[in-house]
GROMACS .gro file of C-alpha atoms in nm:
model
  347
    1MET     CA    1   0.000   0.000   0.000
    2ILE     CA    2   0.286   0.239   0.091
    3ILE     CA    3   0.471   0.161  -0.238
    4LYS     CA    4   0.146   0.218  -0.433
    5THR     CA    5   0.098   0.555  -0.259
    6LYS     CA    6   0.457   0.651  -0.345
    7ASN     CA    7   0.400   0.556  -0.710
    8ILE     CA    8   0.088   0.775  -0.726
    9ALA     CA    9   0.283   1.061  -0.568
   10THR     CA   10   0.561   1.014  -0.825
   11PHE     CA   11   0.304   1.025  -1.107
   12PHE     CA   12   0.165   1.352  -0.969
   13ALA     CA   13   0.517   1.502  -0.954
   14ILE     CA   14   0.593   1.409  -1.317
   15LEU     CA   15   0.248   1.528  -1.432
   16ALA     CA   16   0.311   1.860  -1.256
   17ALA     CA   17   0.641   1.887  -1.443
   18ALA     CA   18   0.480   1.810  -1.780
   19LEU     CA   19   0.209   2.073  -1.732
   20TYR     CA   20   0.460   2.334  -1.621
   21ALA     CA   21   0.690   2.262  -1.916
   22VAL     CA   22   0.458   2.448  -2.155
   23ASN     CA   23   0.487   2.765  -1.947
   24ILE     CA   24   0.823   2.909  -2.057
   25PRO     CA   25   0.799   2.866  -2.438
   26LEU     CA   26   0.435   2.982  -2.452
   27SER     CA   27   0.506   3.270  -2.214
   28LYS     CA   28   0.792   3.372  -2.444
   29VAL     CA   29   0.538   3.396  -2.730
   30LEU     CA   30   0.281   3.586  -2.524
   31LEU     CA   31   0.542   3.836  -2.400
   32GLY     CA   32   0.518   3.984  -2.748
   33PHE     CA   33   0.170   4.103  -2.657
   34VAL     CA   34   0.170   4.126  -2.275
   35GLN     CA   35   0.423   4.308  -2.056
   36PRO     CA   36   0.617   4.091  -1.805
   37THR     CA   37   0.461   4.192  -1.470
   38MET     CA   38   0.110   4.187  -1.620
   39MET     CA   39   0.196   3.846  -1.759
   40ALA     CA   40   0.293   3.718  -1.414
   41ALA     CA   41  -0.026   3.864  -1.266
   42PHE     CA   42  -0.266   3.699  -1.509
   43LEU     CA   43  -0.078   3.368  -1.502
   44TYR     CA   44  -0.139   3.342  -1.128
   45LEU     CA   45  -0.493   3.481  -1.144
   46GLY     CA   46  -0.567   3.211  -1.403
   47ALA     CA   47  -0.421   2.952  -1.167
   48GLY     CA   48  -0.626   3.072  -0.869
   49ALA     CA   49  -0.958   3.118  -1.048
   50GLY     CA   50  -0.916   2.795  -1.245
   51LEU     CA   51  -0.837   2.588  -0.935
   52TYR     CA   52  -1.134   2.739  -0.751
   53LEU     CA   53  -1.364   2.614  -1.030
   54TYR     CA   54  -1.174   2.283  -1.044
   55GLY     CA   55  -1.239   2.235  -0.673
   56LYS     CA   56  -1.610   2.308  -0.714
   57ILE     CA   57  -1.643   2.060  -1.003
   58THR     CA   58  -1.438   1.778  -0.853
   59LYS     CA   59  -1.560   1.847  -0.497
   60GLU     CA   60  -1.211   1.762  -0.383
   61GLN     CA   61  -1.193   1.765  -0.005
   62GLY     CA   62  -0.900   1.834   0.224
   63GLU     CA   63  -0.805   1.982   0.557
   64LYS     CA   64  -0.845   2.360   0.555
   65LEU     CA   65  -0.575   2.611   0.642
   66THR     CA   66  -0.576   2.760   0.993
   67LYS     CA   67  -0.416   3.064   1.161
   68ALA     CA   68  -0.121   2.844   1.261
   69GLU     CA   69  -0.017   2.822   0.892
   70LEU     CA   70  -0.050   3.199   0.834
   71PRO     CA   71   0.329   3.277   0.833
   72TYR     CA   72   0.396   3.008   0.570
   73THR     CA   73   0.092   3.119   0.368
   74ILE     CA   74   0.209   3.481   0.363
   75GLY     CA   75   0.563   3.372   0.272
   76MET     CA   76   0.426   3.157  -0.010
   77ILE     CA   77   0.222   3.448  -0.152
   78VAL     CA   78   0.506   3.704  -0.135
   79LEU     CA   79   0.755   3.467  -0.301
   80ASP     CA   80   0.497   3.382  -0.568
   81ILE     CA   81   0.466   3.750  -0.648
   82ALA     CA   82   0.841   3.790  -0.690
   83ALA     CA   83   0.929   3.464  -0.871
   84PRO     CA   84   0.710   3.487  -1.186
   85ILE     CA   85   0.792   3.857  -1.230
   86LEU     CA   86   1.164   3.776  -1.221
   87LEU     CA   87   1.109   3.487  -1.464
   88MET     CA   88   0.917   3.701  -1.714
   89LEU     CA   89   1.180   3.976  -1.695
   90GLY     CA   90   1.447   3.712  -1.752
   91LEU     CA   91   1.258   3.565  -2.047
   92GLU     CA   92   1.263   3.905  -2.217
   93ARG     CA   93   1.644   3.893  -2.206
   94THR     CA   94   1.727   3.529  -2.286
   95ASN     CA   95   1.586   3.248  -2.502
   96SER     CA   96   1.328   3.004  -2.365
   97ALA     CA   97   1.553   2.695  -2.397
   98ASN     CA   98   1.818   2.861  -2.182
   99ALA     CA   99   1.557   2.971  -1.927
  100SER     CA  100   1.403   2.623  -1.918
  101LEU     CA  101   1.736   2.462  -1.824
  102LEU     CA  102   1.817   2.732  -1.569
  103ASN     CA  103   1.486   2.658  -1.399
  104ASN     CA  104   1.653   2.338  -1.279
  105PHE     CA  105   1.838   2.554  -1.027
  106GLU     CA  106   1.512   2.549  -0.833
  107ILE     CA  107   1.613   2.196  -0.727
  108VAL     CA  108   1.934   2.329  -0.574
  109ALA     CA  109   1.753   2.600  -0.382
  110THR     CA  110   1.471   2.369  -0.269
  111SER     CA  111   1.703   2.091  -0.155
  112LEU     CA  112   1.951   2.313   0.031
  113ILE     CA  113   1.674   2.499   0.213
  114ALA     CA  114   1.503   2.166   0.293
  115LEU     CA  115   1.834   2.043   0.434
  116LEU     CA  116   1.928   2.351   0.634
  117ALA     CA  117   1.589   2.468   0.758
  118PHE     CA  118   1.378   2.153   0.772
  119ARG     CA  119   1.642   1.881   0.824
  120GLU     CA  120   1.541   1.674   0.520
  121LYS     CA  121   1.805   1.415   0.429
  122LEU     CA  122   2.044   1.489   0.142
  123SER     CA  123   2.191   1.176  -0.018
  124LYS     CA  124   2.529   1.162  -0.194
  125TRP     CA  125   2.350   1.138  -0.531
  126LEU     CA  126   2.139   1.446  -0.462
  127ALA     CA  127   2.442   1.636  -0.333
  128THR     CA  128   2.640   1.550  -0.651
  129ALA     CA  129   2.343   1.650  -0.868
  130ILE     CA  130   2.324   1.985  -0.690
  131VAL     CA  131   2.690   2.052  -0.772
  132LEU     CA  132   2.631   1.961  -1.139
  133VAL     CA  133   2.317   2.175  -1.167
  134THR     CA  134   2.505   2.469  -1.016
  135ALA     CA  135   2.794   2.420  -1.261
  136ALA     CA  136   2.556   2.400  -1.557
  137SER     CA  137   2.372   2.712  -1.438
  138VAL     CA  138   2.699   2.905  -1.425
  139ALA     CA  139   2.789   2.783  -1.775
  140LEU     CA  140   2.449   2.882  -1.914
  141SER     CA  141   2.462   3.226  -1.749
  142TYR     CA  142   2.817   3.317  -1.854
  143GLU     CA  143   2.846   3.546  -2.155
  144GLY     CA  144   3.199   3.436  -2.248
  145ALA     CA  145   3.564   3.482  -2.164
  146GLY     CA  146   3.580   3.808  -2.354
  147SER     CA  147   3.327   3.988  -2.137
  148PHE     CA  148   3.380   3.830  -1.793
  149ARG     CA  149   3.020   3.896  -1.700
  150PHE     CA  150   2.695   3.708  -1.663
  151ASN     CA  151   2.386   3.736  -1.879
  152THR     CA  152   2.123   3.955  -1.707
  153GLY     CA  153   1.833   3.741  -1.831
  154SER     CA  154   1.992   3.423  -1.695
  155LEU     CA  155   2.058   3.584  -1.356
  156LEU     CA  156   1.693   3.694  -1.333
  157VAL     CA  157   1.579   3.338  -1.411
  158LEU     CA  158   1.815   3.208  -1.141
  159ALA     CA  159   1.672   3.459  -0.894
  160ALA     CA  160   1.323   3.334  -0.979
  161ALA     CA  161   1.439   2.976  -0.921
  162CYS     CA  162   1.573   3.070  -0.577
  163CYS     CA  163   1.241   3.234  -0.486
  164TRP     CA  164   1.056   2.922  -0.593
  165GLY     CA  165   1.299   2.704  -0.399
  166LEU     CA  166   1.213   2.890  -0.079
  167GLU     CA  167   0.846   2.895  -0.173
  168ASN     CA  168   0.848   2.516  -0.223
  169ASN     CA  169   0.958   2.473   0.136
  170CYS     CA  170   0.690   2.711   0.262
  171THR     CA  171   0.433   2.510   0.064
  172ARG     CA  172   0.580   2.188   0.209
  173MET     CA  173   0.471   2.307   0.554
  174LEU     CA  174   0.116   2.335   0.420
  175SER     CA  175   0.109   2.018   0.209
  176ASN     CA  176  -0.110   1.823   0.452
  177LYS     CA  177  -0.384   2.078   0.385
  178SER     CA  178  -0.621   2.103   0.088
  179SER     CA  179  -0.409   2.138  -0.227
  180VAL     CA  180  -0.698   2.308  -0.408
  181GLN     CA  181  -0.736   2.567  -0.131
  182ILE     CA  182  -0.361   2.632  -0.119
  183THR     CA  183  -0.338   2.678  -0.496
  184THR     CA  184  -0.648   2.901  -0.506
  185ILE     CA  185  -0.511   3.127  -0.231
  186LYS     CA  186  -0.166   3.127  -0.388
  187GLY     CA  187  -0.303   3.214  -0.733
  188ILE     CA  188  -0.554   3.483  -0.638
  189PHE     CA  189  -0.343   3.674  -0.385
  190SER     CA  190  -0.012   3.640  -0.572
  191GLY     CA  191  -0.187   3.741  -0.894
  192LEU     CA  192  -0.347   4.047  -0.734
  193GLY     CA  193  -0.011   4.141  -0.579
  194SER     CA  194   0.161   4.120  -0.917
  195LEU     CA  195  -0.123   4.319  -1.079
  196ILE     CA  196  -0.075   4.600  -0.825
  197VAL     CA  197   0.301   4.599  -0.894
  198ALA     CA  198   0.234   4.607  -1.270
  199LEU     CA  199   0.005   4.910  -1.237
  200ILE     CA  200   0.253   5.090  -1.009
  201VAL     CA  201   0.539   5.047  -1.259
  202GLY     CA  202   0.311   5.177  -1.535
  203GLU     CA  203   0.246   4.862  -1.743
  204ASN     CA  204  -0.059   4.864  -1.969
  205ILE     CA  205  -0.355   4.627  -1.933
  206PRO     CA  206  -0.343   4.400  -2.243
  207GLN     CA  207  -0.626   4.328  -2.486
  208VAL     CA  208  -0.896   4.087  -2.368
  209ILE     CA  209  -0.794   3.809  -2.607
  210TRP     CA  210  -0.440   3.806  -2.465
  211ILE     CA  211  -0.568   3.822  -2.108
  212LEU     CA  212  -0.780   3.512  -2.176
  213ALA     CA  213  -0.484   3.333  -2.336
  214VAL     CA  214  -0.262   3.405  -2.034
  215LEU     CA  215  -0.539   3.301  -1.789
  216VAL     CA  216  -0.575   2.963  -1.963
  217LEU     CA  217  -0.198   2.912  -1.965
  218GLY     CA  218  -0.189   3.006  -1.597
  219PHE     CA  219  -0.459   2.752  -1.510
  220VAL     CA  220  -0.275   2.469  -1.686
  221ALA     CA  221   0.092   2.553  -1.627
  222TYR     CA  222   0.057   2.695  -1.276
  223GLY     CA  223  -0.283   2.596  -1.132
  224LEU     CA  224  -0.303   2.227  -1.220
  225SER     CA  225   0.075   2.190  -1.201
  226ILE     CA  226   0.096   2.338  -0.849
  227ASN     CA  227  -0.204   2.131  -0.737
  228PHE     CA  228  -0.039   1.805  -0.844
  229TYR     CA  229   0.298   1.921  -0.705
  230ILE     CA  230   0.145   1.971  -0.359
  231LYS     CA  231  -0.020   1.628  -0.377
  232ALA     CA  232   0.322   1.475  -0.452
  233GLN     CA  233   0.489   1.664  -0.166
  234LYS     CA  234   0.254   1.503   0.087
  235GLU     CA  235   0.427   1.168   0.031
  236LEU     CA  236   0.768   1.251  -0.118
  237GLY     CA  237   0.881   1.564   0.067
  238ALA     CA  238   1.007   1.889  -0.087
  239ALA     CA  239   1.349   1.768  -0.202
  240LYS     CA  240   1.237   1.445  -0.372
  241THR     CA  241   0.933   1.604  -0.537
  242SER     CA  242   1.161   1.871  -0.678
  243ALA     CA  243   1.394   1.598  -0.808
  244TYR     CA  244   1.117   1.427  -1.009
  245TYR     CA  245   1.005   1.771  -1.122
  246SER     CA  246   1.346   1.813  -1.285
  247VAL     CA  247   1.214   1.664  -1.611
  248ALA     CA  248   1.021   1.991  -1.670
  249PRO     CA  249   1.317   2.192  -1.804
  250PHE     CA  250   1.400   1.926  -2.064
  251LEU     CA  251   1.041   1.920  -2.184
  252GLY     CA  252   1.052   2.300  -2.193
  253VAL     CA  253   1.367   2.286  -2.407
  254LEU     CA  254   1.192   2.056  -2.655
  255PHE     CA  255   0.897   2.295  -2.675
  256GLY     CA  256   1.135   2.587  -2.727
  257VAL     CA  257   1.323   2.412  -3.007
  258PHE     CA  258   1.024   2.268  -3.194
  259LEU     CA  259   0.756   2.529  -3.120
  260LEU     CA  260   0.966   2.846  -3.143
  261GLY     CA  261   1.238   2.718  -3.375
  262GLU     CA  262   1.513   2.828  -3.134
  263ARG     CA  263   1.869   2.720  -3.217
  264PRO     CA  264   2.085   2.761  -2.904
  265GLY     CA  265   2.465   2.786  -2.927
  266VAL     CA  266   2.742   2.551  -2.810
  267GLN     CA  267   2.728   2.689  -2.456
  268PHE     CA  268   2.369   2.569  -2.424
  269TYR     CA  269   2.459   2.213  -2.524
  270VAL     CA  270   2.742   2.202  -2.269
  271GLY     CA  271   2.489   2.299  -2.005
  272LEU     CA  272   2.241   2.045  -2.141
  273VAL     CA  273   2.494   1.759  -2.106
  274ILE     CA  274   2.577   1.858  -1.748
  275MET     CA  275   2.207   1.898  -1.660
  276THR     CA  276   2.132   1.557  -1.809
  277GLY     CA  277   2.399   1.398  -1.590
  278ALA     CA  278   2.252   1.575  -1.286
  279THR     CA  279   1.904   1.453  -1.372
  280VAL     CA  280   2.025   1.092  -1.400
  281LEU     CA  281   2.165   1.122  -1.047
  282LEU     CA  282   1.840   1.278  -0.924
  283VAL     CA  283   1.637   0.991  -1.068
  284LYS     CA  284   1.880   0.742  -0.915
  285ASP     CA  285   1.830   0.909  -0.580
  286THR     CA  286   1.452   0.916  -0.602
  287ILE     CA  287   1.412   0.553  -0.710
  288THR     CA  288   1.623   0.440  -0.418
  289LEU     CA  289   1.333   0.341  -0.199
  290GLN     CA  290   1.394   0.349   0.167
  291HIS     CA  291   1.087   0.297   0.377
  292THR     CA  292   1.074   0.273   0.747
  293HIS     CA  293   0.758   0.130   0.893
  294GLN     CA  294   0.677   0.141   1.257
  295HIS     CA  295   0.399  -0.063   1.408
  296ASN     CA  296   0.279  -0.028   1.761
  297HIS     CA  297   0.110  -0.330   1.912
  298ILE     CA  298  -0.067  -0.301   2.242
  299HIS     CA  299  -0.147  -0.622   2.428
  300THR     CA  300  -0.358  -0.636   2.739
  301HIS     CA  301  -0.322  -0.922   2.987
  302GLU     CA  302  -0.533  -0.991   3.290
  303HIS     CA  303  -0.387  -1.171   3.588
  304CYS     CA  304  -0.611  -1.301   3.863
  305HIS     CA  305  -0.478  -1.339   4.215
  306GLY     CA  306  -0.764  -1.451   4.433
  307GLU     CA  307  -0.991  -1.152   4.470
  308LEU     CA  308  -0.746  -0.913   4.301
  309ILE     CA  309  -0.747  -0.877   3.921
  310HIS     CA  310  -0.453  -0.694   3.758
  311THR     CA  311  -0.472  -0.567   3.399
  312HIS     CA  312  -0.131  -0.505   3.237
  313GLU     CA  313  -0.100  -0.322   2.905
  314HIS     CA  314   0.218  -0.387   2.703
  315GLU     CA  315   0.324  -0.185   2.398
  316HIS     CA  316   0.566  -0.338   2.147
  317ILE     CA  317   0.723  -0.125   1.872
  318HIS     CA  318   0.851  -0.297   1.556
  319SER     CA  319   1.053  -0.103   1.297
  320HIS     CA  320   1.131  -0.243   0.952
  321THR     CA  321   1.365  -0.079   0.703
  322HIS     CA  322   1.352  -0.182   0.338
  323THR     CA  323   1.635  -0.083   0.103
  324HIS     CA  324   1.661  -0.187  -0.266
  325GLY     CA  325   1.428  -0.480  -0.218
  326LYS     CA  326   1.631  -0.615   0.072
  327GLU     CA  327   1.457  -0.618   0.407
  328GLU     CA  328   1.644  -0.541   0.719
  329ALA     CA  329   1.424  -0.587   1.023
  330ILE     CA  330   1.501  -0.393   1.335
  331HIS     CA  331   1.291  -0.488   1.634
  332SER     CA  332   1.280  -0.255   1.928
  333HIS     CA  333   1.049  -0.344   2.210
  334GLY     CA  334   0.918  -0.057   2.415
  335HIS     CA  335   0.750  -0.178   2.730
  336SER     CA  336   0.490   0.041   2.890
  337GLN     CA  337   0.285  -0.101   3.169
  338MET     CA  338  -0.046   0.022   3.303
  339GLU     CA  339  -0.212  -0.143   3.597
  340ASP     CA  340  -0.579  -0.142   3.683
  341HIS     CA  341  -0.677  -0.297   4.011
  342HIS     CA  342  -1.023  -0.448   4.038
  343HIS     CA  343  -1.127  -0.583   4.375
  344THR     CA  344  -1.400  -0.842   4.413
  345HIS     CA  345  -1.537  -0.933   4.750
  346ASP     CA  346  -1.727  -1.246   4.845
  347VAL     CA  347  -2.034  -1.154   5.044
   0.00000   0.00000   0.00000
């Protein structure tokens, strides 16, 4: 049952990646008609409004958010205002294939924050992949030996990835709640925040047809994608979900090449090779199943001593660790004893 649940969670993570993959190349097209901050605003408004309707249609239930989650909810909203704006500004300055690969840096940010702040485990494979992703990101961002500087568009995309890395960990703290409610709140409030920023900086409201196009893209690439991402996080954790999600940039590259006809240079292919190696390590890490099951068994025994009846309750804890199909059973017996004394008297 646990393995089946993990498989479903893995499917949700990959589905989230596939839906998000269409975002960068199609956003690149729409940026010809919609300014970047407005674009970010309507993408998230589409996600929020779409998920609200999705929840009404599917009647999907889940535990509601409470005041205790308010700090993480606010953090999630603020970071989701910043991240898509940075991404859209970056997309204006670099090609979509480059931006798609650089989005993989989100894994680095997510995993390191999960390690440092939330004590999630970081395996040797994941650690090596993080180094490779970082190296590839530097290669993709560098403008060349002659200039000794980094591409502004690439740096903006990397900044967006860092914001999303922190946001993923905020969302992780909410992942036991309703994914539809989280995505609706995230979309509506982050979208409104971005819209306010867009109006303040003087961007124009686009034509209705382009607003509708961005709303639909937002529902698919952000709304449904985030919803399935949160579902995956409930079982896999922030770091592992992000690892499976790493297929999204490669799908985005394919869309950029075939849909937009982009032809990246040699530098891109160097980054692609390194990123591919990192992804292989990420997959290796995520398919290394390591489950620990703990079962508590409580046994009650009654002992009769003449007129005195003693009831003793014993608790036994059994832990089993499974690694690569090999079972290593660790039995630890915790003994807790509770006594009830019942007195019977012969009259």
